[in-house]
CSV table of N, CA and C in Angstrom, one decimal:
chain,number,residue,atom,x,y,z
A,1112,MET,N,-13.9,-9.0,-9.7
A,1112,MET,CA,-14.3,-9.2,-11.1
A,1112,MET,C,-15.2,-10.2,-11.3
A,1113,ARG,N,-16.0,-10.9,-10.8
A,1113,ARG,CA,-16.5,-12.3,-11.0
A,1113,ARG,C,-17.4,-11.3,-11.6
A,1114,ALA,N,-18.4,-10.7,-10.5
A,1114,ALA,CA,-19.1,-10.0,-10.4
A,1114,ALA,C,-20.5,-9.0,-11.7
A,1115,LEU,N,-18.8,-8.9,-12.5
A,1115,LEU,CA,-19.1,-7.5,-12.8
A,1115,LEU,C,-19.0,-8.4,-14.7
A,1116,LYS,N,-18.0,-9.7,-15.0
A,1116,LYS,CA,-18.1,-10.4,-16.2
A,1116,LYS,C,-19.5,-10.9,-16.3
A,1117,PHE,N,-20.3,-12.0,-15.3
A,1117,PHE,CA,-20.8,-11.7,-15.3
A,1117,PHE,C,-22.4,-11.1,-14.9
A,1118,SER,N,-22.7,-10.3,-14.7
A,1118,SER,CA,-23.5,-9.7,-15.0
A,1118,SER,C,-23.6,-8.5,-16.1
A,1119,ILE,N,-22.4,-8.6,-17.9
A,1119,ILE,CA,-22.1,-8.2,-18.1
A,1119,ILE,C,-22.0,-9.4,-19.3
A,1120,ILE,N,-22.5,-10.9,-18.9
A,1120,ILE,CA,-22.8,-11.9,-19.8
A,1120,ILE,C,-24.7,-11.7,-20.1
A,1121,LEU,N,-24.8,-11.5,-18.2
A,1121,LEU,CA,-26.5,-11.5,-17.7
A,1121,LEU,C,-26.6,-9.8,-19.2
A,1122,SER,N,-26.3,-9.3,-19.1
A,1122,SER,CA,-26.9,-8.3,-20.1
A,1122,SER,C,-26.4,-8.8,-21.4
A,1123,PHE,N,-25.7,-9.7,-22.0
A,1123,PHE,CA,-25.3,-9.9,-23.7
A,1123,PHE,C,-26.9,-10.4,-24.0
A,1124,ILE,N,-26.9,-11.5,-23.0
A,1124,ILE,CA,-27.2,-12.7,-22.6
A,1124,ILE,C,-29.4,-12.2,-22.9
A,1125,ALA,N,-29.8,-11.5,-21.9
A,1125,ALA,CA,-30.7,-10.2,-22.3
A,1125,ALA,C,-30.8,-9.7,-23.8
A,1126,ILE,N,-30.1,-8.8,-23.8
A,1126,ILE,CA,-30.2,-8.3,-25.5
A,1126,ILE,C,-30.3,-9.3,-26.8
A,1127,TYR,N,-29.5,-9.8,-26.2
A,1127,TYR,CA,-29.5,-11.5,-27.5
A,1127,TYR,C,-31.0,-11.7,-27.6
A,1128,MET,N,-31.7,-12.4,-26.6
A,1128,MET,CA,-33.1,-13.3,-26.0
A,1128,MET,C,-33.6,-12.0,-26.6
A,1129,HIS,N,-33.4,-10.4,-26.8
A,1129,HIS,CA,-35.1,-9.5,-26.9
A,1129,HIS,C,-35.8,-9.7,-26.3
A,1130,ALA,N,-35.9,-9.6,-25.0
A,1130,ALA,CA,-36.4,-9.5,-24.4
A,1130,ALA,C,-37.2,-8.4,-24.2
A,1131,ASP,N,-38.7,-8.7,-24.0
A,1131,ASP,CA,-38.9,-7.3,-23.7
A,1131,ASP,C,-40.3,-7.2,-22.7
A,1132,SER,N,-39.7,-7.3,-21.6
A,1132,SER,CA,-39.7,-7.4,-19.8
A,1132,SER,C,-39.0,-6.3,-20.2
A,1133,PHE,N,-39.5,-5.5,-18.6
A,1133,PHE,CA,-39.0,-4.3,-18.4
A,1133,PHE,C,-37.7,-5.3,-16.5
A,1134,VAL,N,-38.2,-5.8,-16.2
A,1134,VAL,CA,-37.8,-6.7,-15.6
A,1134,VAL,C,-36.1,-7.6,-15.5
A,1135,VAL,N,-36.0,-8.3,-17.7
A,1135,VAL,CA,-34.2,-8.3,-17.3
A,1135,VAL,C,-33.4,-7.6,-17.2
A,1136,PRO,N,-33.7,-6.9,-18.6
A,1136,PRO,CA,-32.5,-5.8,-19.0
A,1136,PRO,C,-32.4,-4.2,-17.4
A,1137,PHE,N,-33.4,-4.3,-16.6
A,1137,PHE,CA,-33.1,-3.9,-15.1
A,1137,PHE,C,-32.6,-4.0,-14.3
A,1138,LEU,N,-33.2,-5.8,-14.0
A,1138,LEU,CA,-31.6,-6.4,-13.2
A,1138,LEU,C,-30.2,-6.4,-14.2
A,1139,SER,N,-30.2,-6.3,-15.5
A,1139,SER,CA,-28.7,-6.3,-15.8
A,1139,SER,C,-28.1,-5.4,-15.4
A,1140,ILE,N,-29.3,-4.5,-15.5
A,1140,ILE,CA,-28.2,-2.5,-15.8
A,1140,ILE,C,-27.7,-2.7,-13.5
A,1141,ILE,N,-28.8,-2.8,-13.4
A,1141,ILE,CA,-28.6,-3.3,-11.6
A,1141,ILE,C,-27.0,-4.4,-11.2
A,1142,PHE,N,-27.0,-4.9,-11.1
A,1142,PHE,CA,-25.6,-6.0,-12.0
A,1142,PHE,C,-24.4,-5.7,-12.0
A,1143,ILE,N,-24.6,-5.3,-13.3
A,1143,ILE,CA,-23.9,-4.2,-13.6
A,1143,ILE,C,-23.2,-2.8,-12.9
A,1144,LEU,N,-24.3,-1.7,-12.6
A,1144,LEU,CA,-23.5,-0.9,-11.1
A,1144,LEU,C,-23.6,-1.5,-9.9
A,1145,SER,N,-23.8,-2.8,-10.0
A,1145,SER,CA,-23.1,-2.9,-8.4
A,1145,SER,C,-22.2,-4.1,-8.3
A,1146,ALA,N,-21.7,-4.8,-9.9
A,1146,ALA,CA,-20.4,-4.9,-9.6
A,1146,ALA,C,-19.5,-3.8,-10.7
A,1147,LEU,N,-19.7,-2.8,-10.9
A,1147,LEU,CA,-19.0,-1.7,-11.5
A,1147,LEU,C,-18.7,-1.3,-9.9
A,1148,GLY,N,-19.5,-1.2,-8.7
A,1148,GLY,CA,-19.5,-0.2,-7.3
A,1148,GLY,C,-18.7,-1.1,-6.5
A,1149,LEU,N,-18.4,-2.8,-6.4
A,1149,LEU,CA,-17.7,-3.3,-6.0
A,1149,LEU,C,-16.7,-3.3,-6.9
A,1150,TRP,N,-16.1,-3.6,-7.8
A,1150,TRP,CA,-14.0,-3.0,-8.4
A,1150,TRP,C,-13.9,-1.6,-7.7
A,1151,ALA,N,-15.0,-0.8,-7.8
A,1151,ALA,CA,-14.3,0.6,-7.5
A,1151,ALA,C,-13.9,0.9,-6.5
A,1152,GLN,N,-15.0,-0.7,-5.2
A,1152,GLN,CA,-14.4,-0.2,-3.2
A,1152,GLN,C,-13.3,-1.2,-3.7
A,1153,ALA,N,-12.9,-2.5,-3.9
A,1153,ALA,CA,-11.7,-2.8,-4.3
A,1153,ALA,C,-10.5,-2.2,-4.9
A,1154,TYR,N,-10.8,-1.5,-5.7
A,1154,TYR,CA,-9.8,-0.6,-6.2
A,1154,TYR,C,-9.5,0.8,-5.3
A,1155,LEU,N,-10.4,1.0,-4.3
A,1155,LEU,CA,-9.9,2.3,-3.3
A,1155,LEU,C,-9.4,2.5,-1.8
A,1156,LYS,N,-9.9,0.2,-1.8
A,1156,LYS,CA,-8.8,-0.3,-1.2
A,1156,LYS,C,-7.3,-0.8,-1.0
A,1157,TYR,N,-7.6,-1.1,-2.7
A,1157,TYR,CA,-6.3,-1.1,-3.1
A,1157,TYR,C,-5.6,-0.2,-3.5
A,1158,TYR,N,-5.4,1.0,-3.4
A,1158,TYR,CA,-5.7,2.1,-3.8
A,1158,TYR,C,-4.2,2.8,-1.6
A,1159,GLU,N,-5.9,2.3,-1.4
A,1159,GLU,CA,-5.2,3.2,0.4
A,1159,GLU,C,-4.4,2.6,1.0
A,1160,LEU,N,-4.2,0.7,0.7
A,1160,LEU,CA,-3.2,0.1,1.1
A,1160,LEU,C,-2.1,0.0,0.4
A,1161,GLU,N,-2.0,0.5,-0.5
A,1161,GLU,CA,-0.2,0.4,-1.1
A,1161,GLU,C,0.0,2.2,-0.1
A,1162,HIS,N,-0.6,2.9,-0.9
A,1162,HIS,CA,-0.4,4.2,0.0
A,1162,HIS,C,0.2,3.9,1.6
A,1163,ALA,N,0.0,3.3,2.1
A,1163,ALA,CA,0.3,2.8,3.9
A,1163,ALA,C,1.2,2.4,3.6
A,1164,LEU,N,1.7,1.3,2.9
A,1164,LEU,CA,2.7,1.0,2.6
A,1164,LEU,C,4.2,1.4,2.3
A,1165,THR,N,3.4,3.3,1.4
A,1165,THR,CA,4.5,3.5,0.6
A,1165,THR,C,5.0,4.4,2.0
A,1166,GLN,N,4.4,5.2,2.4
A,1166,GLN,CA,4.6,6.2,3.8
A,1166,GLN,C,5.5,5.1,5.2
A,1167,ARG,N,5.2,3.9,5.1
A,1167,ARG,CA,6.0,3.3,5.7
A,1167,ARG,C,6.9,3.1,5.5
A,1168,ASN,N,7.5,2.6,4.4
A,1168,ASN,CA,8.9,2.6,4.1
A,1168,ASN,C,9.9,4.0,3.4
A,1169,HIS,N,9.1,5.1,3.1
A,1169,HIS,CA,9.4,6.4,3.5
A,1169,HIS,C,9.7,7.2,5.3
A,1170,GLN,N,9.3,6.5,6.0
A,1170,GLN,CA,9.3,6.6,7.3
A,1170,GLN,C,10.4,5.8,7.5
A,1171,ARG,N,10.8,4.6,7.2
A,1171,ARG,CA,11.8,3.3,7.6
A,1171,ARG,C,13.4,4.0,6.9
A,1172,LYS,N,12.8,5.1,5.6
A,1172,LYS,CA,14.0,5.4,4.8
A,1172,LYS,C,14.3,6.5,5.7
A,1173,ILE,N,13.5,7.2,6.2
A,1173,ILE,CA,13.8,8.7,7.2
A,1173,ILE,C,14.4,8.0,8.9
A,1174,GLU,N,13.9,6.6,9.1
A,1174,GLU,CA,14.5,6.7,10.9
A,1174,GLU,C,16.1,6.7,10.3
A,1175,GLN,N,16.5,5.3,8.6
A,1175,GLN,CA,17.4,4.7,8.4
A,1175,GLN,C,18.8,6.2,8.3
A,1176,ASP,N,17.9,6.9,8.0
A,1176,ASP,CA,18.5,8.4,7.3
A,1176,ASP,C,19.6,8.5,8.4
A,1177,GLU,N,18.3,9.4,10.1
A,1177,GLU,CA,18.9,9.5,11.4
A,1177,GLU,C,19.9,9.0,12.0
A,1178,THR,N,20.1,7.7,11.7
A,1178,THR,CA,21.1,6.8,12.9
A,1178,THR,C,22.5,6.9,12.2
A,1179,PRO,N,23.5,7.6,13.2
A,1179,PRO,CA,24.2,7.1,12.5
A,1179,PRO,C,25.7,6.1,11.9
A,1180,HIS,N,26.1,6.4,11.7
A,1180,HIS,CA,26.9,5.3,11.0
A,1180,HIS,C,28.3,5.5,11.0
A,1181,PHE,N,29.0,4.6,11.2
A,1181,PHE,CA,30.7,4.8,11.5
A,1181,PHE,C,31.2,4.9,10.1
A,1182,LEU,N,31.0,4.7,8.9
A,1182,LEU,CA,31.8,4.9,8.3
A,1182,LEU,C,31.1,5.6,7.2
A,1183,ASP,N,30.7,6.7,7.5
A,1183,ASP,CA,30.3,7.8,6.6
A,1183,ASP,C,30.7,9.5,6.6
A,1184,GLY,N,32.2,9.0,7.3
A,1184,GLY,CA,32.8,9.9,7.1
A,1184,GLY,C,33.0,11.1,8.0
A,1185,ASN,N,32.0,10.8,9.3
A,1185,ASN,CA,32.2,11.6,10.2
A,1185,ASN,C,32.8,11.4,11.3
A,1186,VAL,N,33.7,12.6,11.3
A,1186,VAL,CA,34.4,13.1,12.0
A,1186,VAL,C,34.4,12.5,13.5
A,1187,GLU,N,33.2,13.1,14.0
A,1187,GLU,CA,32.9,13.1,15.5
A,1187,GLU,C,32.8,11.7,15.4
A,1188,PHE,N,32.6,10.2,14.9
A,1188,PHE,CA,32.5,9.1,15.3
A,1188,PHE,C,33.5,8.9,15.4
A,1189,LEU,N,34.7,9.3,14.0
A,1189,LEU,CA,36.3,8.2,13.6
A,1189,LEU,C,37.7,8.7,15.0
A,1190,ARG,N,36.6,10.0,15.3
A,1190,ARG,CA,37.5,10.2,16.9
A,1190,ARG,C,37.2,9.2,17.8
A,1191,PRO,N,39.1,9.2,18.6
A,1191,PRO,CA,38.9,8.0,19.7
A,1191,PRO,C,38.3,9.1,21.1
A,1192,GLN,N,37.5,8.2,21.7
A,1192,GLN,CA,37.1,9.0,22.4
A,1192,GLN,C,37.4,8.6,24.2
A,1193,PRO,N,38.0,9.4,24.9
A,1193,PRO,CA,38.5,8.9,26.1
A,1193,PRO,C,38.0,8.7,27.2
A,1194,TYR,N,38.6,8.1,27.8
A,1194,TYR,CA,38.2,7.6,28.7
A,1194,TYR,C,38.8,6.8,29.7
A,1195,LEU,N,38.0,6.6,31.3
A,1195,LEU,CA,38.7,5.9,32.3
A,1195,LEU,C,39.3,5.1,32.7
A,1196,GLN,N,40.5,4.3,33.0
A,1196,GLN,CA,41.0,3.2,32.9
A,1196,GLN,C,40.9,2.3,34.0
A,1197,ARG,N,40.1,1.7,34.9
A,1197,ARG,CA,38.7,0.6,35.7
A,1197,ARG,C,39.7,0.9,36.5
A,1198,LYS,N,41.5,-0.2,36.5
A,1198,LYS,CA,41.9,0.2,37.6
A,1198,LYS,C,42.7,1.3,38.3
A,1199,THR,N,43.5,2.1,37.7
A,1199,THR,CA,44.0,3.2,38.2
A,1199,THR,C,43.3,4.5,37.8
A,1200,GLY,N,42.5,4.5,37.0
A,1200,GLY,CA,41.7,6.1,37.5
A,1200,GLY,C,42.2,6.5,35.9
A,1201,GLU,N,43.2,6.8,35.7
A,1201,GLU,CA,44.0,7.5,34.7
A,1201,GLU,C,43.0,8.1,33.4
A,1202,LEU,N,43.2,8.9,32.7
A,1202,LEU,CA,42.7,9.6,31.7
A,1202,LEU,C,43.6,8.5,30.0
A,1203,LEU,N,42.3,7.5,29.7
A,1203,LEU,CA,43.6,7.4,28.9
A,1203,LEU,C,42.4,7.9,27.3
A,1204,LEU,N,43.7,8.3,26.5
A,1204,LEU,CA,43.5,8.9,25.0
A,1204,LEU,C,43.3,7.2,24.1
């Protein structure tokens, strides 16, 4: 963003000075285009990172939805499970 501001200021200075030289306006145009390229590159990187973060959060939500919860009203989890008593070996409910 600084490069974009600098190039715009440089181009206004070149226009204000009525530069007859071909070099100053040409350089200001090059500065503006390079600054816009840098800005576009930074924006694309930001968009890419935001997309990756959204995908990761979506994947976490899917993983959380797949894990069983005891309080979701599912009868399978609320039903007591039979197990063997350690000492006698009889089946308890």
